[in-house]
Structures are given as structure tokens and as C-alpha cells.
Amino acid sequence: MCGIVGYLGKNEKKEILLDGLQELEYRGYDSAGIAVIENKQLKNFKAVGRLKNLRDKTKEYESKGFGVSIGHTRWATHGKPTELNAHPHMGAYSFVVHNGIIENYQELKKELQADGVKFLSQTDTETIVHLFEKNHNLNNNPWESFKKTISKLEGAYATLLITEADEETIYFAKNGSPMLIGFNDSDVYFASSDTPIIGKATEVYYLEDGEYGYAQNGKIHLFDKNGEKTFSKQALATDKAMAQKDGYRFFMEKEIYEQSTVMNDTMMGRLLDDRIEFEELDKDLFDNIVNIKICACGTSYHSALAASYLFERIAKTPCQVEIASEFRYKEPLLRDDTLFVTISQSGETADTLEALKMAKKAGLKSLSICNVDNSSIVRESDAAVLTRAGIEKGVASTKAFATQTMVLWMLAIYVAQAKETIDNELLSQELDAMRHTPKALLVADELHPKMTRLSKRYLHGHGFFFIGRDLFFPLALEGALKLKEISYLHAEGYPSGEMKHGPIALADAELFTVALMPKSLHYEKIKSNVEELCARDATVLAISPEPFDLADDFVKTTYDSHPMLEFFEMMVVTQLLALEISVRLGNDVDMPRNLAKSVTVE
Ligand code: M6R
């Protein structure tokens, strides 16, 4: 979720790059950098932290006259947010910026190191520039070298490369990560989304996967696997705010739709053919660990609850989950054979951070699952796994929850592998289901209009119950929290088997029940719980792959053979339901009243 900008032309390049990066900062901002070649001179600046730091560093620098330039704002995935890890990455005479993940970078890096290449950073990106220069030192042809480099890369990338060996050209390639080219007379712009070039370029071409080429003399030479190709430009949008939302009405909506893509980032390099791997974790992290305790708040707490089922079921490891604000004052008994796990989107939640400090003081090993590298919780933990969801702007968390849950699912398998509690057959079923997750997260064409239509029936009443069993109980809690946060309607998540122990007294036609009825987990049990509610005239919205005639409203899901795929598919349905109810009620979807994105107070 980093941002890229490039410019070829005669205008002041530093300002174009910095203004462009400013527009992309909302995607990630742990470090930034630029590289410029003009008058055969290469200049490069990098700074850790917000873009302002790079602005301060480049205050004295001006870049007038014709030249080529590239810039990048980073959201760390490989390696800490340091200047050395910030882009552009440098070879002996070339610079590269890159978004995405080069999956085979370790293999490429080993080959380059064997040839004597010294790496300065911990990133996958640096391999691109060294590979380019290795090829160039052999053939003295920059274009052929770039082509050869690209042909060796596996994974997702959008990349720009400039080199003193050909100082009037920008080389580019795209596969799996977004990149576009903007045009205005003989000026050429590159960016990872529209916003940096709105107001500068007038026309745009959105690169397709597998396309690459070079910009020279104000012209683009575009190629794909079939050779050089022609392309048509289109008019560029003029509304920046709209462009940041990629055409969606709200950031929350955009983030719901993004879940399928970011899930690929979350799994990349971790979900391998035959196992789960976390290269960021020491192999001995789980040695002598007999118990897992997870502490978190809000949505992160819900992902923790879901994980507790997976750790016990798959990894056969006892797992307790605690709300961080409760944990802090309960005088908990902590044992050093417990791994203390914190989950936080922001990494700054005060209650979670304080709980972590308590656990550390008691001598427990700690692991954080977080979306923001270098955040307080990540820095405080012994080990961290980043969720790679990209910056989440909507206060109501969506993609952070999805990616946290995926990391925890992968972690449960990882522990199961280490403790040998999973056989090969189950392992391959789980890995296979993970591979299908991005598909389960896609918003089907007919789903969103259906939720818009349904939402008008659920704007009144005396409250909502979201009900589910097992893994679907935490999902019910999360569905209710989403609705509460942005609709301001009362909603509760409940284990469906528990309704008869009290809450069923509330049942009447004005009680709305959202029933999560997966086919692959306790279907008959939950069905009979929902039937009990129907018999008492509650209004039921059932979500299930299995038709359920008693429901007042029914959303049919498609996955029916793996609980986690059902989980993710149903999660999207509940998110869209909350979104559309909030829209109908005229609320501020992205910034609901009384809430903040990051809760840094007790
Ligand atoms: O940043 P964190 O994950 O630690 O935040 C925890 C909660 O404050 C957060 O999940 C909150 O509940 C969200 N608004 C949920 O949508």
C-alpha cells in the first residue's frame, strides 16, 4: 500500500514529486524518498516519518531543466521503516521505486550476493536495481537489461527505474499493483493512483498487468508479452477527493471492496505451497509455550475471539482472550509459559499498549499483530506480524479486521505445524481454503444492490441481535459493532444458543435478528435456534448458503464447505448492511459521531 510518483519533463521536479507524494500519504507514510537525474547528475533524498521530514530535507534543493525523477512513500512490509529501507533504492548508478512484493526476492538476492553485490536494505525492492545493473554490466543496453530484469520477477509489482546509463528515460512495469501514466503535452507523469497527477496531467492511461516499457522524449513505448502495442488515453478526472476514494462514496465502502486485494498482500510470502511461513518470527518463538493469551479492544478483540477457536481446534493450544481495558485492572495471574499476543489496527490503543507492558513486566514473551509498523505496540513487542491492510481511513474497521483474522488463522496453522498437531490432509485443506479467501471477499455484482434494497426495512424497531455459533459468534459481535458504530442503532452480538437463556424475551416483530447460518459449522444447531426466534415472531434476516424458508429476508451466500470461507463471505454481507443502513439514515459513514480512529486515552 505504498505510493509511487514519477515525472519526465522540464518543470521543477522536486515539487511535482513532493506534491504527488503528499496526495498519496493517506496510503502509508513511514518513510519517503525521491531521486532525480538532470544535467547528467543524480540526486537522491530520503527521510523517515511523515513527508514533512522529506520536505525539510530538500528545502535547499531545486531541480530545473529537463530531467527524469521518481518518488515513493512507504508503508513498511519488508524491513523496518528506516532511511536505508526507504525507496528509491540505489545501485551503483540507478534508482528504483516499487509497490507490491517480489516473492522470489530471497532467491534473487542470494544469486546477486554470490556475485559480490552488497545490499544496503532489508527490502525485496533492492533486488530489482541490482539485477538491472548486473544485466547492464553484461550487455551495456539499458532497455534489454530492464526487460530481462522484469522477466525474472515473481509476485506483485509496480515499478519505476531511472539510470545514469540512460539519463533521459524512465523505465516502468506493472503486474498486480496499480500504476498509471499521465500526459500533458510532452510531460509524462507516473503514479500509483489518480490523485498525484490531477491538475497536472490532462489525459491518463491505466496500465494493465503484464505491461512494461519506457518513457522517452515525451513518448511512451508500451509492451506486453506479445511485443510493442498501441494504447488509448482517456481524460483524467478533476476531483481529487473523489479520486482518493477511487470512485467510492466513502472510505469505508472503498475499504470493504479492497479486502479481496489486500488479503493477497497479507498472505504473500507467508502462504506457501505446502506450509505457512512467517519470516519475521524467530523459529523458537513458540518453544516452551503451552498457552496463548490475546488482549485487544473493539474489532481487534473480535478477531482475537475468532482466533481462540482456531488455536484450540487446529493448534491444540489453550487460548484465552481478554478485553484490554478489563485485563489491566483484574490483577491477572500470568505464567511465563504463556505467549502474550496483542492485536491492534493502529498499534496505539492505550489499553492494549498498557496490557502489553504489564505482560512484559511479568516476563511473558510478546507478539503483536498490527497494521502499522513502528507503532508503539509493535515497538514494545518482542515480535510482530504486520497485517498489510494498508492505511484504513474509515473509523469503522473493515479490512483491518479481515486481515487480522487471516494472520491469526495463518498463525494457528503455523503453531500447529510447529507442534505437529495437524496432519498433511488437514493442512492442505486449510491452505487451499486460504487461497480461496480473496475470492470469498469479492463483493458479488448483485450483493451490494440487494443490501441497499434490504436496508430500508431495518431503520426502526427496538434493536438488532446478530447471532451465530462458534467462529460465527465473534463475527456476530463484529457485525453488531459495525452497525452500532455507523447507524447509531442498538445492536448486540450473541451466541445463538444463548438466546433462550434470556434475550429471547425481547422477541417480537420489531426485534431484528441477523442470523449467521453457515453450512459447514453446526448448521442444524443454529437453524433450530433461529426457528425458536421465528416462532416468537422476531423479524429474521438470514445469511446462509442453505435456503431458509422461515426467514423474512434472506441473503444467499455461495461458500458452504469451509467455515473460514463462509466467515469471510458473511463478514462482507454484514459490513454492507451496516453501511447501507447508515447511508439511509444520513449519518457520516467515515467519521461517526463520538468516535476516533485511534483511541490513545484510557
Ligand atoms: O487500533 P485498534 O485495533 O487497537 O483499535 C481498537 C478499537 O478501538 C477499534 O477496533 C474500534 O472498535 C473500531 N472503531 C471498530 O470499528
XYZ file of C-alpha atoms in Angstrom, residues 455 457-466 480 483 487 489-493 510-514 541 577 581:
27
model
C -31.544 -1.782 4.330
C -36.599 -2.370 6.094
C -34.205 -2.049 9.034
C -34.239 1.600 10.010
C -36.525 1.426 13.038
C -37.504 -1.252 15.564
C -36.205 -1.734 19.083
C -32.889 -3.262 18.294
C -30.842 -5.822 16.450
C -29.466 -9.158 17.508
C -26.664 -10.597 15.413
C -23.335 -5.704 15.623
C -23.941 -1.446 12.758
C -26.025 3.677 12.286
C -28.979 1.868 16.277
C -28.803 -0.530 19.180
C -27.312 -3.874 18.168
C -25.992 -6.805 20.125
C -23.976 -9.819 19.107
C -39.822 -5.195 15.956
C -36.762 -7.192 17.052
C -34.454 -7.619 14.077
C -32.308 -10.710 14.114
C -29.423 -11.131 11.701
C -32.632 -11.693 8.146
C -25.705 -3.991 5.657
C -28.380 1.448 6.844
